[in-house]
Coordinates of C-alpha atoms and ligand atoms in Angstrom, one line a residue:
X29 CA -11.5 26.5 -64.4
X30 CA -15.1 25.2 -63.4
X31 CA -15.7 23.0 -60.4
X32 CA -16.4 19.5 -61.5
X33 CA -17.3 16.3 -59.4
X34 CA -14.2 14.2 -59.3
X35 CA -14.9 10.5 -60.7
X36 CA -15.0 7.5 -58.6
X37 CA -11.7 6.0 -59.4
X38 CA -9.9 9.3 -58.8
X39 CA -11.9 9.5 -55.2
X40 CA -11.0 6.3 -54.2
X41 CA -7.5 6.7 -55.2
X42 CA -7.1 9.9 -53.1
X43 CA -9.0 7.8 -50.1
X44 CA -6.4 5.0 -50.7
X45 CA -3.9 7.6 -50.0
X46 CA -5.2 8.0 -46.3
X47 CA -5.9 4.3 -45.8
X48 CA -3.8 2.1 -47.6
X49 CA -0.2 4.0 -47.8
X50 CA 1.6 0.8 -47.8
X51 CA 1.2 -2.8 -47.6
X52 CA 1.0 -3.1 -44.3
X53 CA -1.9 -0.7 -44.2
X54 CA -3.5 -3.2 -46.8
X55 CA -2.9 -6.3 -44.6
X56 CA -4.2 -4.6 -41.6
X57 CA -7.4 -3.5 -43.1
X58 CA -8.0 -7.1 -44.8
X59 CA -7.3 -9.1 -41.7
X60 CA -9.7 -6.7 -39.8
X61 CA -12.2 -7.7 -42.3
X62 CA -11.4 -11.3 -41.6
X63 CA -11.8 -11.0 -37.8
X64 CA -14.8 -9.1 -38.4
X65 CA -16.2 -11.8 -40.3
X66 CA -15.6 -14.2 -37.3
X67 CA -12.9 -16.0 -38.7
X68 CA -10.9 -18.7 -36.5
X69 CA -7.8 -18.9 -38.6
X70 CA -6.4 -16.5 -40.9
X71 CA -3.4 -16.9 -43.2
X72 CA -1.3 -14.4 -44.9
X73 CA 1.1 -15.0 -47.9
X74 CA 3.2 -12.3 -49.2
X75 CA 5.5 -12.1 -52.2
X76 CA 8.3 -9.2 -51.9
X77 CA 7.5 -7.5 -48.9
X78 CA 3.7 -7.4 -50.0
X79 CA 4.4 -5.4 -53.0
X80 CA 3.8 -8.1 -55.7
X81 CA 1.3 -9.9 -53.8
X82 CA -0.8 -10.4 -50.6
X83 CA -3.1 -12.9 -50.0
X84 CA -5.4 -13.0 -47.0
X85 CA -7.1 -16.5 -46.3
X86 CA -9.9 -16.6 -43.9
X87 CA -12.2 -19.3 -42.5
X88 CA -15.1 -16.7 -41.6
X89 CA -18.5 -16.5 -42.7
X90 CA -18.1 -15.4 -46.4
X91 CA -20.5 -13.3 -48.1
X92 CA -23.0 -13.7 -50.5
X93 CA -23.2 -13.1 -54.3
X94 CA -25.1 -9.6 -53.8
X95 CA -22.8 -8.7 -50.7
X96 CA -19.8 -9.4 -52.8
X97 CA -20.5 -6.8 -55.5
X98 CA -21.6 -4.1 -52.9
X99 CA -18.4 -4.7 -51.1
X100 CA -16.6 -2.9 -53.4
X101 CA -18.6 0.2 -53.7
X102 CA -17.5 3.2 -51.4
X103 CA -18.9 3.5 -48.1
X104 CA -20.8 0.3 -48.4
X105 CA -20.6 -1.6 -45.1
X106 CA -22.3 -4.3 -43.2
X107 CA -21.1 -3.2 -39.9
X108 CA -23.3 -0.2 -39.2
X109 CA -26.5 -1.7 -39.2
X110 CA -28.3 0.8 -36.9
X111 CA -26.7 4.1 -38.2
X112 CA -25.1 4.0 -34.8
X113 CA -21.5 5.6 -35.1
X114 CA -21.1 5.3 -31.5
X115 CA -21.5 2.1 -30.9
X116 CA -19.2 0.0 -33.1
X117 CA -18.7 -3.6 -32.5
X118 CA -16.5 -3.9 -35.4
X119 CA -12.9 -3.1 -36.4
X120 CA -14.0 -1.7 -39.9
X121 CA -17.2 0.6 -40.2
X122 CA -16.1 3.1 -42.8
X123 CA -16.7 0.8 -45.9
X124 CA -13.5 2.5 -47.5
X125 CA -11.0 -0.5 -47.5
X126 CA -11.9 -2.6 -50.4
X127 CA -12.8 0.0 -52.8
X128 CA -9.5 1.8 -52.0
X129 CA -7.5 -0.9 -52.3
X130 CA -8.9 -2.2 -55.4
X131 CA -8.5 1.3 -56.9
X132 CA -4.3 1.1 -56.5
X133 CA -4.1 -2.7 -57.4
X134 CA -5.3 -5.6 -59.2
X135 CA -7.9 -7.2 -56.7
X136 CA -9.6 -10.6 -56.7
X137 CA -12.0 -12.0 -53.9
X138 CA -13.3 -15.6 -53.9
X139 CA -16.1 -16.1 -50.9
X140 CA -18.0 -18.8 -49.8
X141 CA -21.8 -18.1 -49.1
X142 CA -22.6 -20.5 -46.2
X143 CA -26.3 -19.9 -46.6
X144 CA -26.7 -20.6 -50.0
X145 CA -23.5 -23.1 -50.2
X146 CA -22.1 -21.7 -53.3
X147 CA -18.9 -19.8 -54.0
X148 CA -18.3 -16.5 -55.9
X149 CA -15.5 -14.4 -57.1
X150 CA -15.1 -10.7 -58.2
X151 CA -12.0 -9.1 -59.8
X152 CA -11.0 -5.5 -60.2
X153 CA -8.4 -4.7 -62.9
X154 CA -7.3 -1.4 -63.5
X155 CA -10.1 0.2 -61.7
X156 CA -12.7 -1.7 -63.4
X157 CA -15.0 -3.6 -61.4
X158 CA -15.9 -7.1 -63.6
X159 CA -18.9 -9.1 -62.8
X160 CA -19.4 -11.6 -59.9
X161 CA -19.1 -15.0 -61.5
X162 CA -19.0 -18.7 -59.7
X163 CA -16.0 -19.9 -58.3
X164 CA -14.7 -22.6 -56.4
X165 CA -13.9 -22.1 -52.8
X166 CA -14.7 -24.3 -49.8
X167 CA -15.0 -21.8 -46.8
X168 CA -14.5 -18.2 -45.7
X169 CA -12.8 -15.5 -48.0
X170 CA -9.7 -15.5 -49.6
X171 CA -8.4 -12.0 -51.2
X172 CA -5.5 -11.4 -53.3
X173 CA -4.3 -8.0 -53.7
X174 CA -1.5 -8.1 -56.7
X175 CA 0.8 -5.3 -57.9
X176 CA 0.2 -2.9 -55.5
X177 CA 0.5 0.9 -56.8
X178 CA 1.7 -0.2 -60.0
X179 CA -0.8 2.2 -61.3
X180 CA 0.3 5.0 -59.0
X181 CA 4.2 5.3 -59.6
X182 CA 4.3 8.2 -57.1
X183 CA 3.1 6.3 -54.4
X184 CA 5.3 3.0 -55.2
X185 CA 8.5 5.1 -54.9
X186 CA 7.6 6.0 -51.4
X187 CA 7.5 2.3 -50.4
X188 CA 10.7 1.0 -48.5
X189 CA 12.5 -2.1 -49.2
X190 CA 10.9 -5.7 -49.4
X191 CA 12.4 -6.3 -46.0
X192 CA 11.1 -3.0 -44.4
X193 CA 7.8 -3.5 -45.6
X194 CA 7.8 -7.2 -44.7
X195 CA 8.7 -5.9 -41.3
X196 CA 5.8 -3.8 -40.9
X197 CA 3.6 -6.6 -41.7
X198 CA 5.0 -8.7 -39.3
X199 CA 4.5 -5.9 -36.7
X200 CA 0.9 -5.6 -37.7
X201 CA 0.1 -9.5 -37.4
X202 CA 2.1 -9.8 -33.9
X203 CA -0.1 -7.2 -32.5
X204 CA -3.1 -8.6 -34.1
X205 CA -2.2 -12.3 -32.5
X206 CA -1.6 -10.8 -29.4
X207 CA -5.3 -9.3 -29.2
X208 CA -6.9 -12.3 -30.9
X209 CA -5.3 -15.2 -29.0
X210 CA -8.3 -17.6 -30.0
X211 CA -7.6 -17.0 -33.8
X212 CA -4.8 -19.0 -35.4
X213 CA -2.6 -16.7 -37.5
X214 CA 0.1 -17.9 -39.8
X215 CA 2.3 -15.7 -41.8
X216 CA 4.6 -16.5 -44.9
X217 CA 6.7 -14.5 -47.0
X218 CA 8.2 -15.6 -50.3
X219 CA 6.8 -18.7 -49.5
X220 CA 8.7 -19.4 -46.2
X221 CA 6.8 -19.6 -42.9
X222 CA 7.6 -16.7 -40.5
X223 CA 4.9 -16.9 -38.2
X224 CA 2.7 -19.7 -37.0
X225 CA 0.4 -19.5 -33.9
X226 CA -2.2 -22.0 -33.2
X227 CA -5.5 -20.7 -31.7
X228 CA -5.4 -20.9 -27.7
X229 CA -8.1 -22.5 -25.9
X230 CA -8.9 -22.3 -22.4
X231 CA -9.8 -19.6 -19.6
X232 CA -9.8 -16.1 -20.5
X233 CA -6.3 -15.4 -19.2
X234 CA -4.8 -18.6 -20.1
X235 CA -5.6 -18.1 -23.8
X236 CA -3.8 -14.7 -23.5
X237 CA -1.0 -16.1 -21.6
X238 CA -0.6 -18.9 -23.8
X239 CA -0.5 -16.3 -27.2
X240 CA 2.0 -14.2 -25.3
X241 CA 4.0 -17.0 -24.6
X242 CA 3.9 -17.9 -28.1
X243 CA 5.3 -14.1 -29.2
X244 CA 7.1 -12.8 -26.5
X245 CA 8.8 -16.2 -25.1
X246 CA 9.4 -17.8 -22.1
X247 CA 12.0 -15.0 -20.4
X248 CA 9.0 -12.6 -20.5
X249 CA 6.5 -15.2 -19.2
X250 CA 8.8 -16.0 -16.5
X251 CA 9.7 -12.3 -15.7
X252 CA 6.2 -10.5 -16.0
X253 CA 2.9 -10.3 -14.0
X254 CA -0.6 -9.9 -14.5
X255 CA -2.2 -6.7 -13.7
X256 CA -6.4 -6.6 -13.8
X257 CA -8.6 -4.0 -12.6
X258 CA -12.3 -3.9 -13.5
X259 CA -14.3 -0.6 -12.8
X260 CA -17.5 1.1 -14.0
X261 CA -17.8 -1.0 -17.3
X262 CA -13.9 -0.6 -17.7
X263 CA -11.7 -3.6 -17.9
X264 CA -8.2 -3.2 -17.8
X265 CA -5.7 -6.3 -17.9
X266 CA -2.5 -7.2 -19.3
X267 CA 1.2 -8.4 -18.5
X268 CA 3.9 -6.1 -17.6
X269 CA 7.6 -7.2 -17.2
X270 CA 9.4 -6.8 -13.8
X271 CA 11.6 -3.7 -14.0
X272 CA 14.8 -5.9 -14.5
X273 CA 13.6 -6.9 -17.7
X274 CA 13.9 -4.1 -19.5
X275 CA 14.7 -2.7 -23.3
X276 CA 16.3 0.2 -24.7
X277 CA 13.1 1.1 -26.6
X278 CA 9.3 1.2 -26.1
X279 CA 8.9 -0.9 -29.2
X280 CA 8.0 -4.0 -27.0
X281 CA 4.9 -2.1 -25.8
X282 CA 1.8 -3.5 -27.1
X283 CA -1.5 -1.9 -26.4
X284 CA -4.9 -2.7 -27.4
X285 CA -8.2 -0.4 -26.9
X286 CA -11.4 -2.1 -27.5
X287 CA -9.9 -4.8 -29.6
X288 CA -7.7 -2.6 -31.6
X289 CA -3.9 -2.4 -31.4
X290 CA -3.3 1.2 -30.7
X291 CA 0.1 3.3 -30.8
X292 CA -1.2 5.8 -28.5
X293 CA 0.9 8.5 -27.1
X294 CA -1.2 9.1 -23.9
X295 CA -0.7 5.0 -23.2
X296 CA 3.1 4.8 -23.8
X297 CA 3.5 8.2 -21.3
X298 CA 0.9 6.3 -19.0
X299 CA 3.6 3.1 -18.8
X300 CA 6.5 5.3 -18.5
X301 CA 4.8 7.1 -15.7
X302 CA 3.9 3.9 -14.0
X303 CA 7.4 2.7 -13.9
X304 CA 9.2 6.1 -13.2
X305 CA 10.6 4.9 -9.8
X306 CA 11.7 1.3 -10.6
X307 CA 13.4 2.2 -14.0
X308 CA 16.0 4.3 -15.1
X309 CA 14.7 6.8 -18.0
X310 CA 15.7 5.6 -21.3
X311 CA 15.0 2.2 -20.7
X312 CA 11.7 0.4 -21.2
X313 CA 9.6 -2.2 -19.9
X314 CA 7.8 -4.8 -21.9
X315 CA 3.9 -4.8 -21.6
X316 CA 0.9 -5.9 -23.1
X317 CA -2.1 -3.8 -22.2
X318 CA -5.5 -4.5 -22.9
X319 CA -8.2 -1.8 -22.2
X320 CA -11.9 -2.6 -22.9
X321 CA -14.2 0.5 -22.1
X322 CA -17.7 1.5 -23.1
X323 CA -17.7 2.7 -26.8
X324 CA -19.3 6.1 -25.7
X325 CA -16.1 6.5 -23.4
X326 CA -13.8 6.5 -26.6
X327 CA -13.4 7.7 -29.8
X328 CA -11.7 5.3 -32.7
X329 CA -12.6 7.5 -35.1
X330 CA -9.8 10.2 -34.9
X331 CA -7.1 8.7 -36.9
X332 CA -7.6 7.1 -40.5
X333 CA -5.3 4.1 -39.3
X334 CA -7.3 3.9 -36.2
X335 CA -3.7 4.0 -34.2
X336 CA -4.8 6.6 -31.8
X337 CA -7.6 7.0 -30.0
X338 CA -9.4 9.7 -27.8
X339 CA -10.9 9.2 -24.6
X340 CA -13.6 11.0 -23.2
X341 CA -11.9 11.1 -19.9
X342 CA -8.4 10.9 -20.3
X343 CA -7.3 12.0 -17.2
X344 CA -9.2 9.2 -15.6
X345 CA -8.1 6.5 -17.5
X346 CA -4.5 7.6 -17.1
X347 CA -5.1 7.5 -13.3
X348 CA -6.7 3.8 -13.5
X349 CA -3.9 2.5 -15.4
X350 CA -0.9 4.0 -13.6
X351 CA -2.6 3.1 -10.1
X352 CA -3.0 -0.8 -11.3
X353 CA 0.6 -1.0 -12.5
X354 CA 1.9 0.6 -9.8
X355 CA -0.1 -1.6 -7.4
X356 CA 0.6 -4.7 -9.2
X357 CA 4.5 -3.7 -9.4
X358 CA 4.5 -3.1 -5.7
X359 CA 2.8 -6.4 -5.2
X360 CA 5.4 -8.1 -7.4
X361 CA 8.7 -6.1 -6.5
X362 CA 9.2 -8.5 -3.3
X363 CA 9.9 -11.1 -5.9
X364 CA 12.9 -10.7 -8.0
X365 CA 13.9 -11.4 -11.2
X366 CA 14.3 -15.2 -12.1
X367 CA 15.9 -14.6 -15.0
X368 CA 19.1 -13.8 -13.2
X369 CA 19.2 -16.7 -11.1
X370 CA 18.4 -18.9 -13.7
X371 CA 20.6 -17.7 -16.0
X372 CA 23.3 -18.1 -13.7
X373 CA 22.2 -21.8 -12.9
X374 CA 22.2 -22.3 -16.6
X375 CA 25.9 -20.7 -17.2
X376 CA 27.2 -23.0 -14.4
X377 CA 25.6 -25.8 -15.9
X378 CA 27.0 -25.4 -19.0
X379 CA 30.5 -24.4 -18.1
X380 CA 31.9 -27.8 -19.4
X381 CA 30.4 -29.2 -16.4
X382 CA 28.8 -32.4 -15.5
X383 CA 28.1 -33.2 -12.0
X384 CA 29.6 -36.5 -11.4
X385 CA 27.5 -39.3 -9.8
X386 CA 27.7 -39.8 -6.1
X387 CA 29.7 -42.8 -5.2
X388 CA 28.0 -44.9 -2.8
X389 CA 29.4 -43.7 0.2
X390 CA 28.3 -40.2 -0.7
X391 CA 31.8 -38.9 -1.9
X392 CA 32.4 -37.9 -5.3
X393 CA 34.5 -40.2 -7.6
X394 CA 37.0 -38.1 -9.4
X395 CA 38.3 -40.1 -12.2
X396 CA 42.1 -38.8 -13.0
X397 CA 41.0 -38.2 -16.6
X398 CA 38.0 -36.1 -15.9
X399 CA 39.0 -32.7 -17.7
X400 CA 37.5 -29.1 -16.8
X401 CA 38.5 -26.6 -18.6
X402 CA 41.3 -28.5 -20.0
X403 CA 42.9 -28.5 -16.3
X404 CA 42.9 -31.8 -14.6
X405 CA 40.2 -31.6 -12.3
X406 CA 41.6 -34.3 -10.1
X407 CA 44.9 -32.1 -9.7
X408 CA 43.0 -29.1 -9.3
X409 CA 40.7 -30.6 -6.5
X410 CA 43.8 -31.5 -4.4
X411 CA 44.7 -27.7 -4.5
X412 CA 41.3 -26.7 -3.1
X413 CA 39.9 -29.8 -0.8
X414 CA 42.1 -29.1 2.1
X415 CA 41.2 -31.2 5.2
X416 CA 38.4 -29.7 6.9
X417 CA 40.4 -28.5 10.4
X418 CA 42.8 -26.5 8.4
X419 CA 40.4 -24.4 6.1
X420 CA 37.6 -24.0 8.7
X421 CA 38.7 -20.5 10.1
X422 CA 40.2 -19.4 7.2
X423 CA 39.0 -16.2 5.7
X424 CA 39.3 -16.1 1.8
X425 CA 40.4 -12.6 0.4
X426 CA 37.5 -9.9 1.1
X427 CA 35.4 -12.5 2.4
X428 CA 34.2 -12.0 5.8
X429 CA 31.9 -14.3 8.2
X430 CA 30.0 -13.1 10.9
X431 CA 29.3 -15.3 13.9
X432 CA 25.4 -15.2 14.5
X433 CA 24.3 -16.2 17.6
X434 CA 22.3 -19.5 17.2
X435 CA 18.9 -18.4 18.8
X436 CA 19.0 -15.4 16.4
X437 CA 19.1 -17.3 12.8
X438 CA 16.5 -15.5 11.3
X439 CA 16.1 -18.2 8.7
X440 CA 12.4 -18.0 8.6
X441 CA 12.4 -14.5 7.1
X442 CA 12.0 -14.3 3.3
X443 CA 15.7 -13.0 2.9
X444 CA 17.0 -15.3 5.6
X445 CA 19.9 -14.5 8.2
X446 CA 23.0 -12.8 6.8
X447 CA 26.2 -15.2 7.0
X448 CA 28.9 -13.3 5.3
X449 CA 29.7 -10.2 3.2
X450 CA 32.1 -10.7 0.3
X451 CA 33.8 -8.3 -1.9
X452 CA 32.7 -5.8 0.5
X453 CA 29.3 -5.3 -1.3
X454 CA 27.4 -8.7 -1.4
X455 CA 25.8 -10.1 1.4
X456 CA 25.1 -13.7 1.8
X457 CA 22.2 -14.7 3.6
X458 CA 20.7 -18.0 4.3
X459 CA 16.9 -18.7 3.8
X460 CA 14.9 -21.7 5.0
X461 CA 15.1 -22.7 1.3
X462 CA 17.8 -21.4 -0.4
X463 CA 20.8 -18.9 -0.8
X464 CA 20.1 -15.3 -1.3
X465 CA 22.5 -13.0 -2.5
X466 CA 22.3 -9.2 -1.7
X467 CA 24.0 -6.0 -3.5
X468 CA 23.9 -3.8 -0.5
X469 CA 24.5 -0.9 -2.5
X470 CA 21.4 -1.3 -4.8
X471 CA 19.5 -2.4 -2.0
X472 CA 20.3 0.7 0.0
X473 CA 19.5 3.2 -2.6
X474 CA 16.4 1.6 -2.7
X475 CA 15.4 1.9 0.8
X476 CA 16.7 5.5 1.0
X477 CA 14.7 6.4 -2.1
X478 CA 11.6 4.8 -0.7
X479 CA 11.9 6.7 2.6
X480 CA 12.5 9.9 0.8
X481 CA 9.2 9.4 -1.5
X482 CA 7.1 8.3 1.3
X483 CA 8.2 11.7 3.4
X484 CA 7.3 13.4 0.0
X485 CA 4.2 11.8 -0.6
X486 CA 3.2 12.2 3.2
X487 CA 4.1 16.1 2.8
X488 CA 6.3 15.3 5.6
X489 CA 9.9 16.1 4.7
X490 CA 12.3 15.9 7.3
X491 CA 14.4 19.1 6.8
X492 CA 17.4 19.9 8.5
X493 CA 18.1 23.8 9.0
X494 CA 21.6 24.5 8.0
X495 CA 23.7 25.9 10.8
X496 CA 25.5 28.3 7.9
X497 CA 23.1 29.1 5.3
X498 CA 24.6 28.4 1.8
X499 CA 24.6 31.3 -0.3
X500 CA 24.2 30.7 -4.0
X501 CA 25.0 33.5 -6.8
X502 CA 22.3 33.8 -9.2
X503 CA 21.1 36.2 -12.0
X504 CA 17.8 38.0 -11.5
X505 CA 15.7 35.8 -13.8
X506 CA 16.9 32.6 -12.1
X507 CA 16.1 34.0 -8.7
X508 CA 12.7 35.1 -10.2
X509 CA 12.1 31.4 -11.2
X510 CA 12.9 30.3 -8.1
X511 CA 10.6 32.4 -6.3
X512 CA 7.9 31.5 -8.5
X513 CA 8.0 27.9 -7.5
X514 CA 9.2 28.6 -3.8
X515 CA 6.4 26.2 -2.7
X516 CA 7.3 23.3 -4.6
X517 CA 10.9 23.6 -3.6
X518 CA 9.6 24.1 0.0
X519 CA 7.3 20.6 -0.4
X520 CA 10.7 18.8 -1.2
X521 CA 12.5 20.2 2.0
X522 CA 14.5 22.8 0.2
X523 CA 14.1 26.4 1.9
X524 CA 15.4 29.5 0.8
X525 CA 15.3 33.2 1.1
X526 CA 16.6 36.2 -1.0
X527 CA 20.0 37.1 0.2
X528 CA 20.7 40.8 -1.1
X529 CA 20.9 41.2 -4.6
X530 CA 21.9 38.5 -7.0
X531 CA 22.1 35.7 -4.7
X532 CA 20.1 33.5 -2.2
X533 CA 20.4 31.6 1.0
X534 CA 19.8 28.3 1.4
X535 CA 18.3 27.7 4.5
X536 CA 17.1 24.3 5.2
X537 CA 17.3 20.8 3.1
X538 CA 16.0 17.4 3.3
X539 CA 17.8 15.6 6.2
X540 CA 18.1 12.1 4.2
X541 CA 20.4 13.9 2.0
X542 CA 22.8 13.8 4.6
X543 CA 25.8 16.5 5.3
X544 CA 28.4 17.6 3.2
X545 CA 26.1 18.1 0.1
X546 CA 27.4 20.5 -2.5
X547 CA 24.3 22.7 -2.4
X548 CA 25.7 25.1 -5.1
X549 CA 25.6 22.7 -7.9
X550 CA 22.3 20.9 -6.7
X551 CA 20.4 24.3 -6.8
X552 CA 22.3 24.9 -10.1
X553 CA 21.4 21.8 -11.6
X554 CA 18.1 22.1 -10.7
X555 CA 17.7 25.7 -12.4
X556 CA 19.1 24.5 -15.8
X557 CA 16.8 21.9 -16.1
X558 CA 13.9 24.3 -15.0
X559 CA 15.0 26.6 -17.7
X560 CA 14.7 24.7 -20.3
X561 CA 11.3 22.9 -19.5
X562 CA 9.2 25.4 -17.4
X563 CA 6.4 23.3 -16.6
X564 CA 5.4 23.1 -12.9
X565 CA 5.0 19.3 -13.6
X566 CA 8.2 19.2 -15.1
X567 CA 9.9 21.2 -12.3
X568 CA 8.6 18.8 -9.4
X569 CA 9.8 16.0 -11.6
X570 CA 13.2 17.6 -11.6
X571 CA 13.3 18.2 -8.0
X572 CA 12.3 14.6 -7.3
X573 CA 14.8 13.2 -9.8
X574 CA 17.7 15.3 -8.2
X575 CA 17.1 14.5 -4.5
X576 CA 16.8 10.8 -5.3
X577 CA 19.8 10.7 -7.1
X578 CA 21.4 12.3 -4.4
X579 CA 20.1 10.1 -2.1
X580 CA 21.3 7.0 -3.9
X581 CA 24.8 8.6 -4.4
X582 CA 24.9 9.2 -0.6
X583 CA 23.7 5.4 0.2
X584 CA 26.1 3.0 1.4
X585 CA 28.7 2.9 -1.3
X586 CA 30.0 -0.7 -2.2
X587 CA 32.9 -1.1 -0.3
X588 CA 31.5 -0.4 3.2
X589 CA 32.1 -3.5 5.6
X590 CA 29.1 -4.3 7.7
X591 CA 28.9 -6.6 10.7
X592 CA 26.4 -9.4 11.3
X593 CA 23.6 -6.9 12.9
X594 CA 23.7 -4.1 10.2
X595 CA 23.4 -6.6 7.4
X596 CA 20.2 -8.3 9.1
X597 CA 18.9 -4.8 9.7
X598 CA 19.3 -4.2 5.9
X599 CA 17.4 -7.4 4.9
X600 CA 14.5 -6.8 7.4
X601 CA 14.3 -3.4 6.0
X602 CA 14.4 -4.8 2.6
X603 CA 11.1 -7.0 3.4
X604 CA 9.5 -4.3 4.7
X605 CA 9.8 -2.0 1.9
X606 CA 7.9 -1.6 -0.8
X607 CA 9.5 -2.6 -4.2
X608 CA 12.5 -3.4 -2.6
X609 CA 13.1 -5.8 -5.2
X610 CA 14.7 -3.4 -7.7
X611 CA 17.2 -0.6 -7.2
X612 CA 15.9 2.9 -8.9
X613 CA 17.7 1.6 -12.0
X614 CA 15.7 -1.4 -12.6
X615 CA 18.7 -3.7 -11.4
X616 CA 17.6 -6.1 -9.0
X617 CA 18.6 -5.7 -5.6
X618 CA 19.1 -9.3 -4.5
X619 CA 19.1 -12.8 -6.2
X620 CA 17.5 -15.9 -4.6
X621 CA 18.7 -19.3 -5.5
X622 CA 16.6 -22.2 -4.4
X623 CA 18.3 -24.7 -2.4
X624 CA 16.5 -27.4 -4.9
X625 CA 18.3 -25.6 -7.8
X626 CA 21.8 -25.5 -5.9
X627 CA 21.6 -29.3 -5.1
X628 CA 20.7 -29.9 -8.8
X629 CA 23.9 -28.1 -9.7
X630 CA 25.7 -30.5 -7.7
X631 CA 24.0 -33.7 -9.0
X632 CA 22.3 -34.2 -5.8
X633 CA 18.7 -34.5 -7.4
Ligands
ADP715 P1 -15.6 -2.2 -43.5 O1 -14.6 -3.1 -43.3 O2 -15.4 -0.8 -42.9 O3 -17.3 -2.5 -43.7 P2 -14.5 -2.8 -46.1 O4 -14.3 -2.0 -47.3 O5 -13.2 -3.3 -45.5 O6 -15.3 -1.6 -45.1 O7 -15.5 -3.9 -46.4 C1 -16.8 -3.7 -47.0 C2 -17.6 -5.0 -46.5 O8 -17.3 -6.3 -47.3 C3 -17.8 -5.3 -45.2 O9 -18.5 -4.5 -44.4 C4 -17.8 -6.9 -45.0 O10 -19.5 -6.8 -44.9 C5 -17.4 -7.4 -46.4 N1 -16.2 -8.1 -46.4 C6 -15.0 -7.7 -46.1 N2 -14.0 -8.6 -46.1 C7 -14.8 -9.5 -45.8 C8 -14.4 -10.9 -45.4 N3 -13.2 -11.2 -45.3 N4 -15.5 -11.7 -45.1 C9 -16.4 -11.6 -45.0 N5 -17.1 -10.3 -45.6 C10 -16.1 -9.2 -45.7
MG716 MG1 -12.7 -3.2 -43.5

C-alpha cells in the first residue's frame, strides 16, 4: 500500500476524536468561543443530553461574512494574531473546534456582523460546507449542532445515557459560570430551564461571591472564607470551606487557571495537603480556587481538552497555594462553623414550637389547649416549673455546676467562663454575648495535636527516655528499613538501637504520647505502612499521622470530670491555639450561640 494524504473530512474526523469526544466537549468548545467573542449572555439549549441537538446563542461580537466562511476551515483562528503561542489571551487558539464539530454533526451557524450591520449563516451537511448566505439574526452568534456522531456510529455507541451526558454538560457550564461571574448563563434541557444565573455586577470579589452563592448556596457562603495572595505577577484567590463543611468526594473543588476550568491532579493534591491537619483523610473541602499567572509560567497546551496544565515552577505554585490556604484556615479556625448552631436553632424553631407572646407582666401565658408534640404543654409545664427555691441547688443527672468566684468571671474571653460540665463531656460556658458549648474531647485532641506539631515543626520534640527499653522483634528487611530511616524516626522523637539479631530496642518516645503506650503495635503499624509505600515523604507522613492519632486517643476521653479551673484552663488554651475551632477530624470543637438567637428562640425579640 502506498502512502497517501488523508482527505480533509477524515483529518477533521480524527481531530474530532480528540477535541469533541462527547456532547459536553462540544458545549465546552462553543461556550469558550462565545466567551472569547466577549459575550455577556450565553444560552445553551439541549435536547436528549445534547445528542439530538445543542444550540448555543451568545450576544458576542459576531463574525463578518468572510470570517464565517473561514471559521470552518481547519487551523483557522482569529486568536493568534502575532503567532505567539505563549501569550494566549483567549480560551481557544487551535482553530480546530468548528471544523471538527462540523465533521461529526450537522452544523448551522448564524451570526450578526456589527460593523456591517448584516446577518449571515452557513451550514455544513454531511461534511459538505455550503456557501454563506444572508440570514435574519439580530445579535451575536447562534450555533446549532444537530445529530452529533450520527455519521460515526462507533463513536455514538460510546456515549452514555442522555442523563449522564446532560450531567457532564451541566458540570461544565457550572464551572464556566463560576469562572465568569459577569456573564449570564442559562441552560435548558428538553425545553426545561435547568440553570439560570444572571450576570453579577459590583466589585471584583462581590461578583465572585454572588455567583458562588448562586451555584454553591448559602451554606457554603456562610461556612467558607476568602483567601487571596498576590505575588510576582501571580494572583491567587478563591473561597474555601471551613473544615466542618466537608464532603465525601473532591467533586466540589472547582479550579481555574488563567480563566480555564481545570481538573489538575497537582491542584487537587495541593488542597488535600493544605487541609491535611484539619480534615480526616477521605473527607474533602469545597473550594473554588482561581489562579492567574503570567502566560509564560504555565503551559495550557498539554491536554487537548485543556483540563490539565503544566506549571513552569510547580513546586513554587504548590507552596504558594498551600501556604495561602493554611494561613487563611488558621485565621478562620477560631470562628466555628455557623451551620451547626444555625441548624440547631432551626431545629429548635421548627419543633412544632411557636414562642408564646409575653403577657404584660413578662410571664408567659400558657393556654390550656396549647399542644406541644401532642402533649399538653400546660400540664407538662407543671411538672417542670418547680418553684425556684426547691430546684435551685438541685443537680440534674450528669450535669455538674461549678461555683466560680465572682471576681474571676472570664466572660470577656472569646470562649467565656466555664459554668458547668454536662454529660461528662460538654463544657457550658458563658461569654459576654452568648453561650458556648465545648466538646471537651474534641478540643483536647486538637490541643494535643497542635502541641505535637509545634514540637515537630520546631524540631524540638520533647522525648522521654524509656526506663526499660522496649524490645521489638522484627525480620531483617524490617530492621534495614528502620535503619535507613533512623533520622526520620529520631526527628519524631522515636529513638532505637539494634538489639542482637532480629530485634530492636526502643530507647525513647515523644513524651506527649504519655505512658503505657503499646510500643510494639506502634512500631509494627508504622513498618507495615512504610513497606507498602516506601517514599521518604510518605514515611514522614505515616509517622506524623500515627503519632497524632495516638496523641488524640490519649487526650481527655469523654467522661472525664473536670473542675472549674480545669475547664477554664482548657478554654484559655483553645483561645491561644491555632486552628482550635476544629478537631483533627474536621468536627467542630465548640459551638457558639448568640444571646440574640437564644432570645429569639424564646420569643423575646
Ligand atoms: P479557535 O477558537 O481555536 O480559534 P474555533 O474553531 O473554535 O477555533 O473557532 C474558529 C474561529 O471562529 C474563532 O477564532 C473565531 O474567530 C470564530 N468564532 C467561533 N465562534 C464564534 C462566536 N461564538 N462568536 C464570534 N466568533 C466566533
Ligand atoms: Mg474555539
